[in-house]
Coordinates of C-alpha atoms in Angstrom, one line a residue:
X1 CA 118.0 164.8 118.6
X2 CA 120.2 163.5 116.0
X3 CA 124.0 164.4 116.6
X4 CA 125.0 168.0 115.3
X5 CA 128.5 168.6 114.7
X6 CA 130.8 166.1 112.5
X7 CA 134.4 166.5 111.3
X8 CA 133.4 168.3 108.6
X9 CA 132.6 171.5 111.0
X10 CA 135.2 171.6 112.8
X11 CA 137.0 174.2 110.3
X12 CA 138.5 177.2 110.6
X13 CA 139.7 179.4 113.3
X14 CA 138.1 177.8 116.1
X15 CA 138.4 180.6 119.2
X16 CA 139.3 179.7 122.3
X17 CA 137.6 181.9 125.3
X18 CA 138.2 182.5 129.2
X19 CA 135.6 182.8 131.4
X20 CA 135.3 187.1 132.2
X21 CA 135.8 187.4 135.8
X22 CA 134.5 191.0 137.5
X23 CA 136.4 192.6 139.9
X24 CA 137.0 191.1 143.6
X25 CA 137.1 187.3 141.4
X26 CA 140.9 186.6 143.0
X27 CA 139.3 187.0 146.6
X28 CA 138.9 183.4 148.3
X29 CA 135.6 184.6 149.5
X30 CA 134.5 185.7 146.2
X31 CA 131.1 183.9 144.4
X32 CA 129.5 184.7 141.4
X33 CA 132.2 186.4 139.8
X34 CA 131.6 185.4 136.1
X35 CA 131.2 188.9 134.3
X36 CA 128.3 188.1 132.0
X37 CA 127.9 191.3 130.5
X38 CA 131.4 191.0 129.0
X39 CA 130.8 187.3 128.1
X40 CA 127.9 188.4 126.2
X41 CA 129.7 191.2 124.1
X42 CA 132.7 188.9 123.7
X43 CA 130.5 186.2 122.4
X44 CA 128.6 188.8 120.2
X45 CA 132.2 190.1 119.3
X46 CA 133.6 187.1 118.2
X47 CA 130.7 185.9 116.2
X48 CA 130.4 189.2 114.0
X49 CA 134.3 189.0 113.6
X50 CA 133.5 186.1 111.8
X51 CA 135.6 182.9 113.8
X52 CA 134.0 179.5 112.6
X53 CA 133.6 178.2 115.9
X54 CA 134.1 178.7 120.1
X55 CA 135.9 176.6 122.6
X56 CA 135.3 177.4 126.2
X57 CA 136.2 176.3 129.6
X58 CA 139.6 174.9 129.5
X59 CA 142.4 175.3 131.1
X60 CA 142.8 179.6 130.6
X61 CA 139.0 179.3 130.5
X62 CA 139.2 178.5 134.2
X63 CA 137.2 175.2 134.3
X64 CA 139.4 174.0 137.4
X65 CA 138.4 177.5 139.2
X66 CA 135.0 177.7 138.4
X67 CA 132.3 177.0 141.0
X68 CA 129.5 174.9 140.0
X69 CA 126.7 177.9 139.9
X70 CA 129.5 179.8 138.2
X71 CA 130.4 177.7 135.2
X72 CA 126.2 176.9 135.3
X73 CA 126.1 180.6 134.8
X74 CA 128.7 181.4 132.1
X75 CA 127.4 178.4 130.0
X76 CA 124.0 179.4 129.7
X77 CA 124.7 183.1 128.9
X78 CA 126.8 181.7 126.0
X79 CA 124.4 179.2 125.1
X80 CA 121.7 182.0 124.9
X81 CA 124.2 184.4 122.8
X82 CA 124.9 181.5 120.1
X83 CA 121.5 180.5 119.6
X84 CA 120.1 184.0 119.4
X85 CA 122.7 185.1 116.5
X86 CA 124.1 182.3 115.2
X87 CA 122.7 178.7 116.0
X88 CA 124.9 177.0 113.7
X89 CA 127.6 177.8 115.0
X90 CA 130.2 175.2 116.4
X91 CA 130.2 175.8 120.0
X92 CA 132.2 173.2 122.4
X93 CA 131.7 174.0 125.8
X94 CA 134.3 172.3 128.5
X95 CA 133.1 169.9 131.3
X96 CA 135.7 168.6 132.3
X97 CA 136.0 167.2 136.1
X98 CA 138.4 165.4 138.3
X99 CA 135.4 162.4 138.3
X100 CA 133.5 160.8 135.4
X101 CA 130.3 161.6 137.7
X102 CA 130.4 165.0 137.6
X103 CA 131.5 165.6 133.8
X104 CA 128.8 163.7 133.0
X105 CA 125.8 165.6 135.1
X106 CA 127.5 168.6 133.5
X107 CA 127.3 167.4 130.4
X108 CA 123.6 166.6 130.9
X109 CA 123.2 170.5 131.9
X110 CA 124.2 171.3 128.5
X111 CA 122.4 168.4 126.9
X112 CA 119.1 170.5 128.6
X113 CA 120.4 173.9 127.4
X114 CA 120.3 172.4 123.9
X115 CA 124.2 172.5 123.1
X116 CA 125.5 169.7 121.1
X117 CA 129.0 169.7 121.6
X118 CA 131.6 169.3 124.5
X119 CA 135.3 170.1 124.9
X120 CA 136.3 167.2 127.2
X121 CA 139.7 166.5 128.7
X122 CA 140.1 163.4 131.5
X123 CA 139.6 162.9 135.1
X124 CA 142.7 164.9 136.5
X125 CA 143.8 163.5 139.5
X126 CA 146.2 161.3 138.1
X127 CA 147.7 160.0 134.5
X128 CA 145.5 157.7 133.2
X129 CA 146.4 154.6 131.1
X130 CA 145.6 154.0 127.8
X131 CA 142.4 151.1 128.5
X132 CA 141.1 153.5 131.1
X133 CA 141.5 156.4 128.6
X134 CA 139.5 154.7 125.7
X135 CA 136.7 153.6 128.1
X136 CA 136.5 156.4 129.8
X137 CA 135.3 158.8 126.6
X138 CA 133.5 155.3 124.9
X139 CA 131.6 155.9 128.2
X140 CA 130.9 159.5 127.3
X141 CA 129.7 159.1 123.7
X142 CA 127.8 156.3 124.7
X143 CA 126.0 157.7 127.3
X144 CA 125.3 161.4 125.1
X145 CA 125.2 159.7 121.7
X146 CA 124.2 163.0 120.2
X147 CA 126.9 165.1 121.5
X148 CA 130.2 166.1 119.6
X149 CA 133.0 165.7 121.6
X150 CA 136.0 167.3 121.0
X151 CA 139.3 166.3 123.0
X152 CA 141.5 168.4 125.3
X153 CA 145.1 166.7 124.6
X154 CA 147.0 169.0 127.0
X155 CA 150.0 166.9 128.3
X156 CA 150.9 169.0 130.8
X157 CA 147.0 169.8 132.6
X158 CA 146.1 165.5 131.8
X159 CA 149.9 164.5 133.0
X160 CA 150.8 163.2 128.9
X161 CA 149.5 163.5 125.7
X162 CA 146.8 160.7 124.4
X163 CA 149.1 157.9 122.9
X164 CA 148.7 157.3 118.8
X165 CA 147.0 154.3 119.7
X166 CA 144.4 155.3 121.5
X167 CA 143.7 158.3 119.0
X168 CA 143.2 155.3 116.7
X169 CA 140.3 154.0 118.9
X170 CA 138.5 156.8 119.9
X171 CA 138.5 157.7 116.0
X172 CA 136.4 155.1 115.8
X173 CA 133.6 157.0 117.7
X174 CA 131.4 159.1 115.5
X175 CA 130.9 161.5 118.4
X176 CA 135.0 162.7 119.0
X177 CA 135.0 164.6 116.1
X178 CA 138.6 166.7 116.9
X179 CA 141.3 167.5 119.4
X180 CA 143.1 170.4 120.2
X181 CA 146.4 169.6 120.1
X182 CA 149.2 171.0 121.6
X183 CA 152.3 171.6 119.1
X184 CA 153.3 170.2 116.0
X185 CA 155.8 167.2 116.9
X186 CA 156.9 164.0 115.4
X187 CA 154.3 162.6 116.9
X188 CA 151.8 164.5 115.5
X189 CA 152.3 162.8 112.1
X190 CA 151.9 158.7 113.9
X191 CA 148.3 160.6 114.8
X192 CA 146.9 162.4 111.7
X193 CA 147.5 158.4 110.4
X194 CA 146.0 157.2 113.3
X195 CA 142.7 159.0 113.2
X196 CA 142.9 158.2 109.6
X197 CA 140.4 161.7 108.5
X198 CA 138.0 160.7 110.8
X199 CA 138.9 163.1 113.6
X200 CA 140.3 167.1 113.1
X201 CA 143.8 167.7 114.8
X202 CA 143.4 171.1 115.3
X203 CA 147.1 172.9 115.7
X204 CA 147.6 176.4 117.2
X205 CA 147.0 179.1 114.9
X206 CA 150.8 179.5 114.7
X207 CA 151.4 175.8 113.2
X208 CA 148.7 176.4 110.8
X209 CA 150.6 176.8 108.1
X210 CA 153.8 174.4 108.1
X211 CA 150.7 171.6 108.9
X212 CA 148.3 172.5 106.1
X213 CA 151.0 172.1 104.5
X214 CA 151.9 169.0 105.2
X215 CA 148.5 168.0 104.9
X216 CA 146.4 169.4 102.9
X217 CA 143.8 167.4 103.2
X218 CA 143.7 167.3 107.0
X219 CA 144.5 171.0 108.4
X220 CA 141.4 172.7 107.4
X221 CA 141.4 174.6 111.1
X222 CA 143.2 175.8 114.0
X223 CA 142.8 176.9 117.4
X224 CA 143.3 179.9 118.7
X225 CA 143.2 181.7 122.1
X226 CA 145.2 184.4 120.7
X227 CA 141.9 185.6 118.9
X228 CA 140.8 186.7 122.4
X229 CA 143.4 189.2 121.7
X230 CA 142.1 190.7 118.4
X231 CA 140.7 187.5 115.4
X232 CA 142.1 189.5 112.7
X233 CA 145.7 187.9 112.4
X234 CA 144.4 184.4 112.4
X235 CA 141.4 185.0 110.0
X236 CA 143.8 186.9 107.7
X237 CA 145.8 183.6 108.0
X238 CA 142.8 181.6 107.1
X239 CA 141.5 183.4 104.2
X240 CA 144.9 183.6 102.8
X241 CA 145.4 179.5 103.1
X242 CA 142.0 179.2 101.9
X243 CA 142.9 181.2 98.2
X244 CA 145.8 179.9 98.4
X245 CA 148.1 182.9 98.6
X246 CA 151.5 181.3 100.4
X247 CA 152.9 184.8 100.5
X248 CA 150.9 186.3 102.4
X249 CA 150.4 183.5 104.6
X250 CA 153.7 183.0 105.2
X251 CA 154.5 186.7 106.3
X252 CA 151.3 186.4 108.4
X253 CA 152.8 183.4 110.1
X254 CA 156.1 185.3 110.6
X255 CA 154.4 188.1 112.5
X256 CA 152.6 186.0 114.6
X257 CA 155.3 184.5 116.0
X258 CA 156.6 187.5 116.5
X259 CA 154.1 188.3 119.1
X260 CA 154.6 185.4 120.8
X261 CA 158.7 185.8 121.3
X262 CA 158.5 187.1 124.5
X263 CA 155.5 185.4 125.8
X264 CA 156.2 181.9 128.0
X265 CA 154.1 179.0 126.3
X266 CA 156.6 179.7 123.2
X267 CA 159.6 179.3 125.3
X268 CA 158.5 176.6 128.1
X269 CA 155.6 175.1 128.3
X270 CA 155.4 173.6 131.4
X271 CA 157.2 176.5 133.2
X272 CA 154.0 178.3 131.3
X273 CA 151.3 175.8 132.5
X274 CA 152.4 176.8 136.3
X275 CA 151.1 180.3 135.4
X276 CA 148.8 179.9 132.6
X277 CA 145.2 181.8 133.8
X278 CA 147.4 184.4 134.9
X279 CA 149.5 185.0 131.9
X280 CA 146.6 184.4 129.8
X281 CA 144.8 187.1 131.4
X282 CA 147.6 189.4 131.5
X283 CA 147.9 189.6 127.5
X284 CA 143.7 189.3 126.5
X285 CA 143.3 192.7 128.8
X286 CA 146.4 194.2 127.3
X287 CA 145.6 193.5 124.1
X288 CA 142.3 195.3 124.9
X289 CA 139.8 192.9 122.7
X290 CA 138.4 192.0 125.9
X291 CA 138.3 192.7 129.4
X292 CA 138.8 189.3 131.0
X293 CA 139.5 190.9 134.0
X294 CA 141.3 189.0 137.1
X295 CA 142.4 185.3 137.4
X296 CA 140.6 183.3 139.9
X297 CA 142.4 181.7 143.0
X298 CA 144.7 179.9 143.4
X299 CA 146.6 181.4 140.3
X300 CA 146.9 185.1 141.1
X301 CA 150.8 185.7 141.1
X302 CA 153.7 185.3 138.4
X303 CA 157.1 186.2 138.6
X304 CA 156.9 189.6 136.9
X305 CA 159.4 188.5 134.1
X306 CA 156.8 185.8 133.0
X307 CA 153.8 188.4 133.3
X308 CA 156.0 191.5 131.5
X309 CA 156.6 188.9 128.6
X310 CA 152.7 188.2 128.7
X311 CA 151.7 192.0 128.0
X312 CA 154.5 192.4 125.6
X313 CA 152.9 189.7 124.0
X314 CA 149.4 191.2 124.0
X315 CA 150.8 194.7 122.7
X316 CA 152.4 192.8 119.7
X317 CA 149.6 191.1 118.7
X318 CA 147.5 194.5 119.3
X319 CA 150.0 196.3 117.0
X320 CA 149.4 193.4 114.2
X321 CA 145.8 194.1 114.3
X322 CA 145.8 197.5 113.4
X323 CA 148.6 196.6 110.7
X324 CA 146.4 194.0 108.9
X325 CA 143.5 196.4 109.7
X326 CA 145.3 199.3 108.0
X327 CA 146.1 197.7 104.9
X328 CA 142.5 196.3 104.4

């Protein structure tokens, strides 16, 4: 099986999922709480909105909450959904484990279930240095030379973001084909020279615009999470960078950040990463795209301030959808 995905997929609004959770999922006694019924219709959902590609399991996708027979569970319901209506579709799948051992027998489970891509932060017990960061995914792509691999650089979940050098090395690999990356810093010009156009920095959907501009060459995609709340905004965004209408993608910026004024990851990231499955949560089932239902322990309280700005944030960004679907 010859490797899939290359840099030249990884395009687009790229959706980032959580894992539905059915009622009872915040109990410590719970088991098998994954909700595949609505993993299935948000899969279907998505697809038919027309996103260009899926990223699960990471850190609002619960990976760190997720049992074994659950994550097994979620993975293969997506896996079935993709290949049933759209095959080619860029699907990354998180594995990611606080020990090299595990992430790789879970990255042999999707190997079996035919996926050919993985979303893949680093062992996260402690801060890793930069030698022990380069082996460790040279060890990955070496040991799944067919599988795409695109990086998790959170610096909050992986205690720092992956240094410029390093994104230099591992864009070396044909198998790490992107990252999804944080915010658009100084920094994140030292790496889009780094990886030189061999690796896709995805920015939030949010950045989009001030980075494709900036470089038009490299920001051909995004991530978004905020998709899970209603794709509309950030495929209007996409199709209007893609004719290139500034206009309208410059108003369609302004009203996304508008959504995310009261909501914490814009104000305080790590306050936000404290509370991130539950705020997450919060806004996805306000915003009434999905039903992700409840956070899984140990994050199943936020100080109501936090989770208030959270549905405010989902009830914006419900508000923009049916303002872009109005005028279309």
């Amino acid at each position: 099986m010859a490797q899939k995905f290359g840099v030249n997929d990884l395009r687009g609004v790229v959706a980032v999922t959580p894992t539905p959770a059915l009622p009872g999922a915040g109990e410590l006694a719970g088991r098998d709480t994954v909700d595949l019924e609505e993993t299935d219709r948000m899969i279907r959902r998505l697809i038919a909105d027309g996103v260009d590609g899926i990223i699960t399991n990471g850190t609002l996708g619960e990976m760190a909450t997720l049992t074994l027979t659950e994550w097994q569970a979620f993975t293969r319901r997506v896996s079935e959904v993709v290949s049933e209506v759209a095959p080619d579709l860029p699907l990354f799948i998180g594995a990611t484990t606080l020990n090299t051992r595990d992430t790789v027998d879970r990255i042999r489970f999707l190997e079996d279930l035919g996926i050919q891509g993985v979303f893949l932060g680093r062992p996260m017990w402690g801060g890793l240095g930069a030698d022990t960061m380069v082996a460790f995914y040279r060890d990955i792509a070496d040991t799944f030379p067919d599988m795409a691999i695109v990086l998790y650089d959170n610096p909050e979940a992986f205690k720092g973001p992956i240094p410029s050098p390093v994104y230099a090395e591992l864009a070396t690999l044909p198998q790490v084909i992107g990252a999804k990356y944080i915010a658009l810093t100084p920094k994140f010009a030292v790496d889009i020279a780094a990886v030189d156009g061999k690796m896709r920095l995805l920015p939030l959907e949010s950045d989009w615009l001030a980075t494709r501009t900036l470089y038009p060459d490299e920001a051909l995609g995004c991530w978004s999470s905020s998709a899970l709340c209603g794709p509309e905004p950030v495929l209007a965004l996409r199709d209007a960078l893609a004719s290139g209408n500034l206009e309208a993608a410059r108003h369609l910026t302004h009203r996304i950040d508008w959504t995310y004024e009261p909501f914490l990851a814009r104000t305080n990231f790590p306050e936000f990463s404290k509370y991130n499955v539950t705020l997450e949560k919060l806004r996805f089932d306000e915003a009434g795209y999905i039903n992700a239902g409840p956070a899984r322990p140990p994050f199943l309280t936020a100080p109501e301030a936090y989770a208030e700005g959270a549905r405010e944030n989902g009830r914006r960004w419900r508000h923009l959808v049916d303002e872009i679907t109005a005028t279309n």
